[in-house]
PDB file of C-alpha atoms and ligand atoms in Angstrom:
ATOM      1  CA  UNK A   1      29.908  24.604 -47.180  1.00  0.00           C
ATOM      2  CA  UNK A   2      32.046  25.286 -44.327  1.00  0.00           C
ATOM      3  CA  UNK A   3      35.983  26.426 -43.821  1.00  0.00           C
ATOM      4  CA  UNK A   4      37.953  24.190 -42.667  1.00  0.00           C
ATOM      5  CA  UNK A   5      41.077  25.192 -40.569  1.00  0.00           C
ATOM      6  CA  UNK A   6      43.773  23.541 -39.702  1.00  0.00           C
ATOM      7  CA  UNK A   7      45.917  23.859 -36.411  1.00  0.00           C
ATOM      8  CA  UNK A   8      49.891  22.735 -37.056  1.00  0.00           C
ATOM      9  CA  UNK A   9      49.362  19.770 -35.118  1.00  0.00           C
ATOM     10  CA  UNK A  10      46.135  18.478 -36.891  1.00  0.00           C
ATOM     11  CA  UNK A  11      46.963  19.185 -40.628  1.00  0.00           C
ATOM     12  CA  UNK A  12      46.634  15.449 -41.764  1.00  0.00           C
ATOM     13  CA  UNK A  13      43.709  14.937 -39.896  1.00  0.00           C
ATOM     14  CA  UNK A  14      41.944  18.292 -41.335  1.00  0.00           C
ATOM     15  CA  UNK A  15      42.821  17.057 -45.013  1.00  0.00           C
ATOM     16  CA  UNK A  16      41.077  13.622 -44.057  1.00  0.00           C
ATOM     17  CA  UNK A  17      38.231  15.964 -44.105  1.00  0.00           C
ATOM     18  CA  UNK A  18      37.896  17.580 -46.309  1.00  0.00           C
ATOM     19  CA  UNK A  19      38.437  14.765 -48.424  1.00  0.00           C
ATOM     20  CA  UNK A  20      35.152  13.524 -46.839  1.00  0.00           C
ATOM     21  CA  UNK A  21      33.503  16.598 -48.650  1.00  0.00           C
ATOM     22  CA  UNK A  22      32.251  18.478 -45.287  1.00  0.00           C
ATOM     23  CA  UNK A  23      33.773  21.700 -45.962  1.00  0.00           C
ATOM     24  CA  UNK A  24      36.785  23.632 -48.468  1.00  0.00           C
ATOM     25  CA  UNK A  25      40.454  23.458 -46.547  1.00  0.00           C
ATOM     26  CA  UNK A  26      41.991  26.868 -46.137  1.00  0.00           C
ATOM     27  CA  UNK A  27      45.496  27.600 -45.267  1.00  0.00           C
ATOM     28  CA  UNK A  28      46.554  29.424 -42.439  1.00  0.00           C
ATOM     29  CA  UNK A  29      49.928  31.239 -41.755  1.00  0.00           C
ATOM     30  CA  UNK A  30      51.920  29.368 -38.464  1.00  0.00           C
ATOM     31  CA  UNK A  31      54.569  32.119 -36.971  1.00  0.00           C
ATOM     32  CA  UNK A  32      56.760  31.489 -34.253  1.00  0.00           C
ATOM     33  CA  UNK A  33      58.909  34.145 -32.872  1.00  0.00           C
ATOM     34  CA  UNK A  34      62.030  34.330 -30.524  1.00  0.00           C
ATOM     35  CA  UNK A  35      60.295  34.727 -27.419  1.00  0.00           C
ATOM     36  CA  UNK A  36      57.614  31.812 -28.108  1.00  0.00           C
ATOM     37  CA  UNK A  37      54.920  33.453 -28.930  1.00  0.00           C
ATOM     38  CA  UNK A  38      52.805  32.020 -31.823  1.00  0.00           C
ATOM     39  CA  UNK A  39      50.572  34.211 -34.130  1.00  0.00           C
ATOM     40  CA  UNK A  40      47.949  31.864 -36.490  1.00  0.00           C
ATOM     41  CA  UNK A  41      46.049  33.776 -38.898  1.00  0.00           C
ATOM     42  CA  UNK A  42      43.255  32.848 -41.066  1.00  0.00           C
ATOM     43  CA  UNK A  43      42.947  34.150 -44.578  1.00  0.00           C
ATOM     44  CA  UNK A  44      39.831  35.937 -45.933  1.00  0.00           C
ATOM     45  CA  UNK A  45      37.095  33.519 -46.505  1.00  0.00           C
ATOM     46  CA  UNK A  46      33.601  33.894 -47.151  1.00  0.00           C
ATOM     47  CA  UNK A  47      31.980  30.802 -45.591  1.00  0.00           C
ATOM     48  CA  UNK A  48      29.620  31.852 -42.215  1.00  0.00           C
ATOM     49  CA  UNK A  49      30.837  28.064 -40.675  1.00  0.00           C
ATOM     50  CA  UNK A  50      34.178  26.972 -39.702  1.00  0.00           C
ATOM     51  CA  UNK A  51      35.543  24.060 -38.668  1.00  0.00           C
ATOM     52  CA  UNK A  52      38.696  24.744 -36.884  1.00  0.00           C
ATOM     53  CA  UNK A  53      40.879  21.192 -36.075  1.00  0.00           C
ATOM     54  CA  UNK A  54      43.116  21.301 -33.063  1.00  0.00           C
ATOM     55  CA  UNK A  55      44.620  18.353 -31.589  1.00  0.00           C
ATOM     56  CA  UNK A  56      45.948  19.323 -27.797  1.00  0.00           C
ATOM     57  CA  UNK A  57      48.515  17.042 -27.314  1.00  0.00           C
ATOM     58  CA  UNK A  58      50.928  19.902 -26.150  1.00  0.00           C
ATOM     59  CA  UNK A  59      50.879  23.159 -24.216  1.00  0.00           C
ATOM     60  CA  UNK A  60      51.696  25.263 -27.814  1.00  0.00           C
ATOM     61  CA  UNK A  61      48.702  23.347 -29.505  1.00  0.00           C
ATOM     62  CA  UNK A  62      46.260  24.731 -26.500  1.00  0.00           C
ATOM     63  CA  UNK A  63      47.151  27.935 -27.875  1.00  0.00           C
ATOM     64  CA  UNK A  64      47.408  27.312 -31.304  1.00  0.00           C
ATOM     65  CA  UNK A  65      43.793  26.103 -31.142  1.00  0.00           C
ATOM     66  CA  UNK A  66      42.754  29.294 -28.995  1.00  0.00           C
ATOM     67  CA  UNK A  67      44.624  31.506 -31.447  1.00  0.00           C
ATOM     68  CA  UNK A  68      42.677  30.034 -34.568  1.00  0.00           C
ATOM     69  CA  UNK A  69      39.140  30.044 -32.867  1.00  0.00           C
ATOM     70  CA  UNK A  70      39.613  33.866 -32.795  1.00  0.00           C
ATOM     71  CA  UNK A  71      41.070  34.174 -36.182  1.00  0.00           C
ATOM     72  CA  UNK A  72      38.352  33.079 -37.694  1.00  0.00           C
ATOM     73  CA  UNK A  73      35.541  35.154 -35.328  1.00  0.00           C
ATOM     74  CA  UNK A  74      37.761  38.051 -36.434  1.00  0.00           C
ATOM     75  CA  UNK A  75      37.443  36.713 -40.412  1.00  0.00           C
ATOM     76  CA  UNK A  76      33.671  36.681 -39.655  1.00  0.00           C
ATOM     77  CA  UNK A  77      32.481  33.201 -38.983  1.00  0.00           C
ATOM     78  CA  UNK A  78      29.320  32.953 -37.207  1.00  0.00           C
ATOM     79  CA  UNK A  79      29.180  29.285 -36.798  1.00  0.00           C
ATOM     80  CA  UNK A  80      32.300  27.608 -35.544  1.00  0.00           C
ATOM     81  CA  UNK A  81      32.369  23.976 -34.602  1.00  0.00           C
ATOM     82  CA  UNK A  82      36.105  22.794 -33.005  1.00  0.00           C
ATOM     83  CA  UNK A  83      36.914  19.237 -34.019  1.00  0.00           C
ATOM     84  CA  UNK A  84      39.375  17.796 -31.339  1.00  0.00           C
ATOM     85  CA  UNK A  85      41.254  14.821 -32.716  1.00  0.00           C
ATOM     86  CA  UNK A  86      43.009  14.360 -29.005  1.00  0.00           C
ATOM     87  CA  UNK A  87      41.570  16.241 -26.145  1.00  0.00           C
ATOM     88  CA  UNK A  88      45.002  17.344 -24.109  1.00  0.00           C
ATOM     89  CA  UNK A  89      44.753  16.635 -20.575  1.00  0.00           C
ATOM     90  CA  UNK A  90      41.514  14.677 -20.218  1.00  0.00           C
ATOM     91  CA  UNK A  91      42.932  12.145 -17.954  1.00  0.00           C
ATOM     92  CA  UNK A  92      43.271  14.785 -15.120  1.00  0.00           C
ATOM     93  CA  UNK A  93      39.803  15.107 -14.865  1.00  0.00           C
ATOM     94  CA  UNK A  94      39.358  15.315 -10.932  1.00  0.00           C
ATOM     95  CA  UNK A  95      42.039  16.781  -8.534  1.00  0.00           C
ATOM     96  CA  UNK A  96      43.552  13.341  -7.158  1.00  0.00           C
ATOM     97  CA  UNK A  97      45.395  14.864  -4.289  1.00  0.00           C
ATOM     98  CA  UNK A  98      44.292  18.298  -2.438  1.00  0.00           C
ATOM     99  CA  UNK A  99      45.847  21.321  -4.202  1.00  0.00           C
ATOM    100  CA  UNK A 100      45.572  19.752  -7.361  1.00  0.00           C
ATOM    101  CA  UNK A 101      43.402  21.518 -10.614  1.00  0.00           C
ATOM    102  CA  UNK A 102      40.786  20.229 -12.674  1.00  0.00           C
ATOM    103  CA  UNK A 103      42.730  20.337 -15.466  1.00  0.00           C
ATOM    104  CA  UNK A 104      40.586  18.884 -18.440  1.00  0.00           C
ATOM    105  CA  UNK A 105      37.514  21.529 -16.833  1.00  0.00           C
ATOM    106  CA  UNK A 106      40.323  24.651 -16.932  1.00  0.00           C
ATOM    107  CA  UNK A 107      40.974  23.700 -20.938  1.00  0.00           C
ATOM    108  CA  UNK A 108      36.817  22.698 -21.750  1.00  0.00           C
ATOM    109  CA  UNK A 109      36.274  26.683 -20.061  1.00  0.00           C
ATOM    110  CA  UNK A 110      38.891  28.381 -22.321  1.00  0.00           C
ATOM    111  CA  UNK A 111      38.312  26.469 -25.845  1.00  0.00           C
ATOM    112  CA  UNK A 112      34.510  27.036 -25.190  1.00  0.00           C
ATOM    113  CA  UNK A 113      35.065  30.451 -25.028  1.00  0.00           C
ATOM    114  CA  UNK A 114      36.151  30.849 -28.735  1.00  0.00           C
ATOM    115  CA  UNK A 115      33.355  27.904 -29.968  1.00  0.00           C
ATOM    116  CA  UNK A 116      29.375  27.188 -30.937  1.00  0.00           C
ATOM    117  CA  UNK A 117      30.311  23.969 -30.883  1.00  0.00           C
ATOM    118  CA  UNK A 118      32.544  20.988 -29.743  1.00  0.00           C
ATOM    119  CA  UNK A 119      33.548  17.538 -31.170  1.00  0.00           C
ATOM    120  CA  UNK A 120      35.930  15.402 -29.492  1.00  0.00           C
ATOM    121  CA  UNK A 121      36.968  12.075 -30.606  1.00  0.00           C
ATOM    122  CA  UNK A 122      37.482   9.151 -27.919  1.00  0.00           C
ATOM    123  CA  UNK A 123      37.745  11.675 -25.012  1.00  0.00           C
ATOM    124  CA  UNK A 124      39.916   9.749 -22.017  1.00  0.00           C
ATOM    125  CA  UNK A 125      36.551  10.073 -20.166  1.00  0.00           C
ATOM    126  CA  UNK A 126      33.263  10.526 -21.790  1.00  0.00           C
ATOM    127  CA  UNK A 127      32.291  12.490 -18.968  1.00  0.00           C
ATOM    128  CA  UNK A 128      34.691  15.110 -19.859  1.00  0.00           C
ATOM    129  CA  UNK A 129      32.198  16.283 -22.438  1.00  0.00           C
ATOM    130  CA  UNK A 130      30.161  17.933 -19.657  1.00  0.00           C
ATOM    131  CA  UNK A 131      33.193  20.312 -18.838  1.00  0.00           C
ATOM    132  CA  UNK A 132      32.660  22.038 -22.426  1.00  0.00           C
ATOM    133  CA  UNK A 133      30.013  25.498 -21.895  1.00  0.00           C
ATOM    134  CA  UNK A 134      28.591  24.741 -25.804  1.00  0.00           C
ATOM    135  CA  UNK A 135      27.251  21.739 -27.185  1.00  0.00           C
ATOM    136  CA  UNK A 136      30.105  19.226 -27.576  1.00  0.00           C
ATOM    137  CA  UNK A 137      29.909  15.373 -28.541  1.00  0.00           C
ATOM    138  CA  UNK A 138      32.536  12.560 -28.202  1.00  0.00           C
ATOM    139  CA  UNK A 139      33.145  10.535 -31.598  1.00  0.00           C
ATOM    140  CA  UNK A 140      33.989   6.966 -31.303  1.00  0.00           C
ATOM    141  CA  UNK A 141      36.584   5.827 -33.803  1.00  0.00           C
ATOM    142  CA  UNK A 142      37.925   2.994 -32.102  1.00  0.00           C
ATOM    143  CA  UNK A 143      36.368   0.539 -35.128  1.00  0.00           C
ATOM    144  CA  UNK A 144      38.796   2.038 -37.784  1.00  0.00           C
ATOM    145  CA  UNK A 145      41.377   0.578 -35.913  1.00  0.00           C
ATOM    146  CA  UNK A 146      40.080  -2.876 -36.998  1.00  0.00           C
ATOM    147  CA  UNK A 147      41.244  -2.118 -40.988  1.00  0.00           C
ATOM    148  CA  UNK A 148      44.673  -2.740 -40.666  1.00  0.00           C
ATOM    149  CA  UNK A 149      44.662  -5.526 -39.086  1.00  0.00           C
ATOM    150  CA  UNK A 150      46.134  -8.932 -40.832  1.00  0.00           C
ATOM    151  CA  UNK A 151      44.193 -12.158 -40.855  1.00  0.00           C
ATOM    152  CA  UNK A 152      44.022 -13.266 -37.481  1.00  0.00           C
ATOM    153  CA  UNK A 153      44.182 -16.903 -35.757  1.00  0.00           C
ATOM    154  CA  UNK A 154      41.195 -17.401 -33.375  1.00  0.00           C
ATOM    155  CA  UNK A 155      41.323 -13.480 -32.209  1.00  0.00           C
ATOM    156  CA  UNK A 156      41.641 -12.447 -29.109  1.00  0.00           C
ATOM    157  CA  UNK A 157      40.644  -8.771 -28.684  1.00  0.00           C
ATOM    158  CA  UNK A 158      41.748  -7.695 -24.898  1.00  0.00           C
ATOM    159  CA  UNK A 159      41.314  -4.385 -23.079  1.00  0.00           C
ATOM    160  CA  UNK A 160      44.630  -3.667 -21.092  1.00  0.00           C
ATOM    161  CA  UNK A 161      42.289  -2.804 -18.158  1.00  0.00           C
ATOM    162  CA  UNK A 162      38.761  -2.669 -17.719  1.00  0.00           C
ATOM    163  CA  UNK A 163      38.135   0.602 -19.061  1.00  0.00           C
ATOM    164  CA  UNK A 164      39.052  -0.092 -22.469  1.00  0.00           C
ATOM    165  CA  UNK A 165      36.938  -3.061 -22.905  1.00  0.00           C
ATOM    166  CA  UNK A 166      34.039  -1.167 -24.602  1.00  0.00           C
ATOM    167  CA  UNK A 167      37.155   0.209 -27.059  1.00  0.00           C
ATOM    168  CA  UNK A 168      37.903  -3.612 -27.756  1.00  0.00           C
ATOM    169  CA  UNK A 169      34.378  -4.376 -28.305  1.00  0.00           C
ATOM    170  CA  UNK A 170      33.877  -1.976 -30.819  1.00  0.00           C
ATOM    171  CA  UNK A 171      36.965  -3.307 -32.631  1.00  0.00           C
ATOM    172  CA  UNK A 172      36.344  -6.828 -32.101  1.00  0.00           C
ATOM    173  CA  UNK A 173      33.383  -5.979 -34.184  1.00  0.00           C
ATOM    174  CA  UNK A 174      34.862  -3.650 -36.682  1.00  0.00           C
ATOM    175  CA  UNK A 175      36.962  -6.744 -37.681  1.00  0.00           C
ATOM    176  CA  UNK A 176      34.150  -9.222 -37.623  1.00  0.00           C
ATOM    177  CA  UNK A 177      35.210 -12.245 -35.244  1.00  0.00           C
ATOM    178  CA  UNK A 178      37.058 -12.439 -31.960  1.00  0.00           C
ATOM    179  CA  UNK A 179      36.589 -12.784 -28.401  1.00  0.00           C
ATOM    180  CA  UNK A 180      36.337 -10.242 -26.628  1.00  0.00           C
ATOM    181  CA  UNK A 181      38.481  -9.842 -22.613  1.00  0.00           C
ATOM    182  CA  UNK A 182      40.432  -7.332 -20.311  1.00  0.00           C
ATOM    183  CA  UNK A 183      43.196  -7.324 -18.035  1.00  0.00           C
ATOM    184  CA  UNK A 184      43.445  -6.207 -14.346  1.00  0.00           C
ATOM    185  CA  UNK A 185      45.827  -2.941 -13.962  1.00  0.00           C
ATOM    186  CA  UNK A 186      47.112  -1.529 -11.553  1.00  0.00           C
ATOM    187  CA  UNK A 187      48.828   2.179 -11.523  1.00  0.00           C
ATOM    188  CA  UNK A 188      51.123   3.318  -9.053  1.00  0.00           C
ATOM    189  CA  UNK A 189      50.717   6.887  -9.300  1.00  0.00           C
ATOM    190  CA  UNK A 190      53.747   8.182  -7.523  1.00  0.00           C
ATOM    191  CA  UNK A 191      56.209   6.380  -9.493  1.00  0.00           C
ATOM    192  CA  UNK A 192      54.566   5.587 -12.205  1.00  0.00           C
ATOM    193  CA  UNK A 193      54.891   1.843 -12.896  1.00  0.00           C
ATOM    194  CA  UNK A 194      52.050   0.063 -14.001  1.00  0.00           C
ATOM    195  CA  UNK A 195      51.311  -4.046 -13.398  1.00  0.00           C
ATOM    196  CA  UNK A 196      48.905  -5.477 -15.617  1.00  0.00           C
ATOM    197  CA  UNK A 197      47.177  -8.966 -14.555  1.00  0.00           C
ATOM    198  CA  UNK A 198      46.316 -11.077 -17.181  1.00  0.00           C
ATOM    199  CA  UNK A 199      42.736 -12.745 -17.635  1.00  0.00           C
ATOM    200  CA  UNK A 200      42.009 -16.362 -17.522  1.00  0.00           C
ATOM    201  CA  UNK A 201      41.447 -16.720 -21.247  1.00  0.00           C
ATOM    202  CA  UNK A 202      43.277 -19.277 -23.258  1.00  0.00           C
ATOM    203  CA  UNK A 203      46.096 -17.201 -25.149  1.00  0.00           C
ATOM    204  CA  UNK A 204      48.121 -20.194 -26.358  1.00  0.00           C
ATOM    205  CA  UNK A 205      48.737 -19.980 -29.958  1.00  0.00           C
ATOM    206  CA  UNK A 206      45.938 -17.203 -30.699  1.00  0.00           C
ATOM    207  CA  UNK A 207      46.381 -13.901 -32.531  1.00  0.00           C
ATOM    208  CA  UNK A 208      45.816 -10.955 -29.587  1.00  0.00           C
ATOM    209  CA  UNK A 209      45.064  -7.785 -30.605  1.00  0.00           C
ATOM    210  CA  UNK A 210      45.165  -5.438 -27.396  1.00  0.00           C
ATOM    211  CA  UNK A 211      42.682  -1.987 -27.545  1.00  0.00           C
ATOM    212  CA  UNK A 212      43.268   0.941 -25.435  1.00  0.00           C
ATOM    213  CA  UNK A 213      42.402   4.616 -25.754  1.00  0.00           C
ATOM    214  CA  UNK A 214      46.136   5.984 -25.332  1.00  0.00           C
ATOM    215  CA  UNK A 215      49.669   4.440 -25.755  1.00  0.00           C
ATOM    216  CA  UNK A 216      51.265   7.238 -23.808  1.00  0.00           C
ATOM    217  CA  UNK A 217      54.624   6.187 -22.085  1.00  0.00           C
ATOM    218  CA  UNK A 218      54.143   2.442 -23.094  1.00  0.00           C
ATOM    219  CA  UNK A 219      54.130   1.190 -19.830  1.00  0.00           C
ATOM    220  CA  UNK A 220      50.161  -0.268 -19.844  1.00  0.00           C
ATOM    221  CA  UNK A 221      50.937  -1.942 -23.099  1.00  0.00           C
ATOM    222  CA  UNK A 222      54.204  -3.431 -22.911  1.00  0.00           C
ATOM    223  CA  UNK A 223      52.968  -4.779 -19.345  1.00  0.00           C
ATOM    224  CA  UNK A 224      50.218  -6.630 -21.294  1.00  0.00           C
ATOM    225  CA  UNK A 225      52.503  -8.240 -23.875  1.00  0.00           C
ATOM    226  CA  UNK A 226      55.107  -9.163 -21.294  1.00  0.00           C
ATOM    227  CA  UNK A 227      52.017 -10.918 -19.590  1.00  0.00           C
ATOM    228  CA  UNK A 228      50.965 -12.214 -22.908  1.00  0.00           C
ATOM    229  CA  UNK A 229      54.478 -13.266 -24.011  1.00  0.00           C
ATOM    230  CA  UNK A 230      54.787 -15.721 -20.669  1.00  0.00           C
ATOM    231  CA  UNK A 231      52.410 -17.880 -22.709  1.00  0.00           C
ATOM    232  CA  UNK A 232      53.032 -19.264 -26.168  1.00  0.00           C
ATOM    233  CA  UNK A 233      50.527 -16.858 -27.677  1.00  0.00           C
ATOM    234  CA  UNK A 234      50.854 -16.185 -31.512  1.00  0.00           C
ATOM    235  CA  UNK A 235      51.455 -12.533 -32.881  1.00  0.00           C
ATOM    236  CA  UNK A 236      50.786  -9.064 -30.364  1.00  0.00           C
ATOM    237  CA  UNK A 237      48.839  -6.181 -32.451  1.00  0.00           C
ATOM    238  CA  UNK A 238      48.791  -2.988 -29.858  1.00  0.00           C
ATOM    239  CA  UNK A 239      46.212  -0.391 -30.679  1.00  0.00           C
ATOM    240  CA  UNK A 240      45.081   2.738 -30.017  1.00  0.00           C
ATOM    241  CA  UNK A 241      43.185   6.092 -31.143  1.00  0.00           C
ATOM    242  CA  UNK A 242      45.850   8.182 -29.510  1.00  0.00           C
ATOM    243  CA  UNK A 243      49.384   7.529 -30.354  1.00  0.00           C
ATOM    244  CA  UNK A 244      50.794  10.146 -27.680  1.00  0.00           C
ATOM    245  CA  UNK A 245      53.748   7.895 -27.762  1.00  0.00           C
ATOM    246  CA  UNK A 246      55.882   9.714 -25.379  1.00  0.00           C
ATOM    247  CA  UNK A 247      59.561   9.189 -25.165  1.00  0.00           C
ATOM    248  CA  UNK A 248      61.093   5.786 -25.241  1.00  0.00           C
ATOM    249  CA  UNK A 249      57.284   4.340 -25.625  1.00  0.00           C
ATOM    250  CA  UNK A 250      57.613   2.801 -29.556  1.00  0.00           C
ATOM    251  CA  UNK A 251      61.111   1.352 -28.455  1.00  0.00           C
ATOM    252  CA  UNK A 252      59.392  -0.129 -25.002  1.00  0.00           C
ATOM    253  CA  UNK A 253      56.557  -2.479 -27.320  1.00  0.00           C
ATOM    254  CA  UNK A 254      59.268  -2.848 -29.775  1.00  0.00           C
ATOM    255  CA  UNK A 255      61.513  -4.816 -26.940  1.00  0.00           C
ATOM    256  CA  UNK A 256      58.155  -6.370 -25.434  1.00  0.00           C
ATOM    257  CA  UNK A 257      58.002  -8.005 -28.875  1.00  0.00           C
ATOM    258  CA  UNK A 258      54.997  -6.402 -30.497  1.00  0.00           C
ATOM    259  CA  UNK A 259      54.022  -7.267 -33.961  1.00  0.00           C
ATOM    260  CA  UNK A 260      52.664  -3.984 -35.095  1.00  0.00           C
ATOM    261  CA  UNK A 261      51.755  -0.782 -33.310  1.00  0.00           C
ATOM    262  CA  UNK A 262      48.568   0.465 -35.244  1.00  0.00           C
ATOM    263  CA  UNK A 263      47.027   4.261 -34.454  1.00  0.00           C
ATOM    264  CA  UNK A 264      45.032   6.620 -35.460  1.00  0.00           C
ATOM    265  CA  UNK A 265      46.093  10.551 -36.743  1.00  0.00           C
ATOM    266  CA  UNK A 266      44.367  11.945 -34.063  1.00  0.00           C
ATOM    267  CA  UNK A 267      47.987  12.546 -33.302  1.00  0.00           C
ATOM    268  CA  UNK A 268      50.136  12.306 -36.333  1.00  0.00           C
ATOM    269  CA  UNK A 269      52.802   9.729 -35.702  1.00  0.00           C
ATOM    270  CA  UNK A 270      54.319   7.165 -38.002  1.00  0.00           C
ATOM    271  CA  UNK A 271      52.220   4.519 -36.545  1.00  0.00           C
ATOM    272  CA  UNK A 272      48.898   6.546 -37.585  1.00  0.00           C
ATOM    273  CA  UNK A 273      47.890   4.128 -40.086  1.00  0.00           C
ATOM    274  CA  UNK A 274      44.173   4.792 -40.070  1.00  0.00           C
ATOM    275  CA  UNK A 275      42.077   8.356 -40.179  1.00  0.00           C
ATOM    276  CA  UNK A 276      39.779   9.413 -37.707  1.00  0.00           C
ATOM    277  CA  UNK A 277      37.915  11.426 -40.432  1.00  0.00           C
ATOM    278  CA  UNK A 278      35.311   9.709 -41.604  1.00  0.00           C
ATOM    279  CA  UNK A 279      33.813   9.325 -38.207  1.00  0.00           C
ATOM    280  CA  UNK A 280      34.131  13.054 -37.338  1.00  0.00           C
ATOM    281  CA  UNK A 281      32.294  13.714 -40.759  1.00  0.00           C
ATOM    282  CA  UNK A 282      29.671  11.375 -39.649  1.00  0.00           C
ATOM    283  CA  UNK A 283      28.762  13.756 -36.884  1.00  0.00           C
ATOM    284  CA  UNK A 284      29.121  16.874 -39.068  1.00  0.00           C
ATOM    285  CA  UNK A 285      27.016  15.874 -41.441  1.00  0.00           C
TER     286      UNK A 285
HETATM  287  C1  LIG B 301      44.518   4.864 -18.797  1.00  0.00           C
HETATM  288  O1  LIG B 301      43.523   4.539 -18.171  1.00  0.00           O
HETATM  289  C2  LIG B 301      44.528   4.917 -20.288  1.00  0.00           C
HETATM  290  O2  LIG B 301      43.414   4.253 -20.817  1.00  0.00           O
HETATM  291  C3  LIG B 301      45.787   4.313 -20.859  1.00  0.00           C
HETATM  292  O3  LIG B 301      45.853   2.954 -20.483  1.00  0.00           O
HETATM  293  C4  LIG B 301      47.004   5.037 -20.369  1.00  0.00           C
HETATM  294  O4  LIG B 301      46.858   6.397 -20.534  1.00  0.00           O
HETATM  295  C5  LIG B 301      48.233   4.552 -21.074  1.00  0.00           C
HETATM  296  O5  LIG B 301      49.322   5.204 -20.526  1.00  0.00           O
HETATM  297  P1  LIG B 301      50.761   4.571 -20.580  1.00  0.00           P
HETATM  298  O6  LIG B 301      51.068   4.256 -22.009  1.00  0.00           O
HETATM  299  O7  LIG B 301      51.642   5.663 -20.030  1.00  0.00           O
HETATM  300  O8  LIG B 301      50.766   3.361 -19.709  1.00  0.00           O
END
């Protein structure tokens, strides 16, 4: 049996699993002094694995997840696999503009350093994988995304852009029926603003359920339900493994008339309705 250990942003997720029965939770101790420093420490276990579950979503939690992955070398573990709920920075995975990092290849270098082994669930990328020095795999757990999910009038899964539309698929057949489309999208990366294109499909009076990896600032999805809403099409579900939900984001699909925002606790939010757990225990076991 393995340790599991949770990082302060991931302690949901960590329970998940070890109510999956892949390893005993311990409990570390979180400080956080004056100056912002953090010091995580492990207590004494006796297990050669641990599992140490570290969501990046901020700066702190890069750290955090660093800190813990030498807590436990220091406890003795000789086998550590890092689950990664939501991989931090994946998106800038090439320098877009000259000067710029790598960033997602600067954080793979320095949590591979403290790691036998990497799992990371619905990276931004799947390529991103290849930026990890140990063994890593991506889990896909777009299909528990599908359980929520009311009974639906002649579904519609759609993709928000192209990208996402094997992330639809697989929920389109999590839930058992549906068509299956995407939207065009373009970003405009200096200020932002996003305009989403809507498909030919026949929306009128149909139950759409859009799929994307990340609801970050709100602007891809609540440009897809504004494009949806200027048809009579029946009830807007907007999902997503990653609820990053940044500032005003929930309040954005809120006004865009959204019938329910459904995530996963791969960040924990209060839209984090489903657990990413039982597919991360699928690959541990
Ligand atoms: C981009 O390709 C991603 O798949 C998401 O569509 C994007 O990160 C969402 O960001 P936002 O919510 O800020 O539009």
């Amino acid at each position: 049996m393995a340790t599991i250990v949770p990082a302060p942003s991931s302690q949901s997720v960590a329970a998940a699993l070890a109510a999956t029965g892949v390893g005993t939770l311990t409990t570390p101790t979180y400080e956080w002094f004056t100056d912002d420093e953090t010091l995580l420490s492990v207590p004494e276990f006796d297990d050669d694995a641990a599992i140490v579950v570290g969501s990046t979503a901020t700066n702190d939690a890069h750290i955090e997840l660093l800190q813990l992955q030498d807590a436990v070398r220091e406890a003795g573990a000789t086998d550590i696999t890092t689950v990664i709920p939501y991989l931090g920075y994946a998106r800038q995975d090439q320098a877009f503009k000259t000067g710029q990092p790598v960033s997602a290849r600067a954080m793979a270098k320095a949590i591979s350093t403290g790691t036998d082994r990497v799992i990371v669930v619905n990276p931004h990328e799947p390529d991103v994988t290849d930026f990890f020095t140990v063994p890593t795999e991506a889990v896909d757990a777009a299909a528990a995304l599908a359980d929520p999910l009311d009974d639906l009038s002649e579904p519609l899964f759609v993709a928000p852009d192209e990208g996402a539309t094997t992330l639809a698929t697989t929920t389109r057949d999590a839930y058992g029926e549906g068509e299956v489309d995407y939207f065009e999208k373009e970003r405009d990366y200096d200020t932002g603003a996003v305009e989403v294109t809507p498909s030919d499909a026949t929306v009128e009076g149909r139950d759409v359920v859009l799929v994307d990896d990340i609801i970050a600032t709100g602007g891809t999805m609540s440009g897809a339900i504004d494009a949806l809403h200027d048809h009579d099409v029946g009830r807007v579900y907007a999902c997503c493994v990653h609820p990053v939900l940044a500032g005003a984001a929930r309040t954005k699909l809120a006004a865009a008339g959204v019938e329910a925002v459904i995530g996963t606790d791969t960040i924990e939010r209060a839209v984090s309705d489903v657990s990413v757990a039982p597919a991360i225990a699928d690959v541990l076991r």
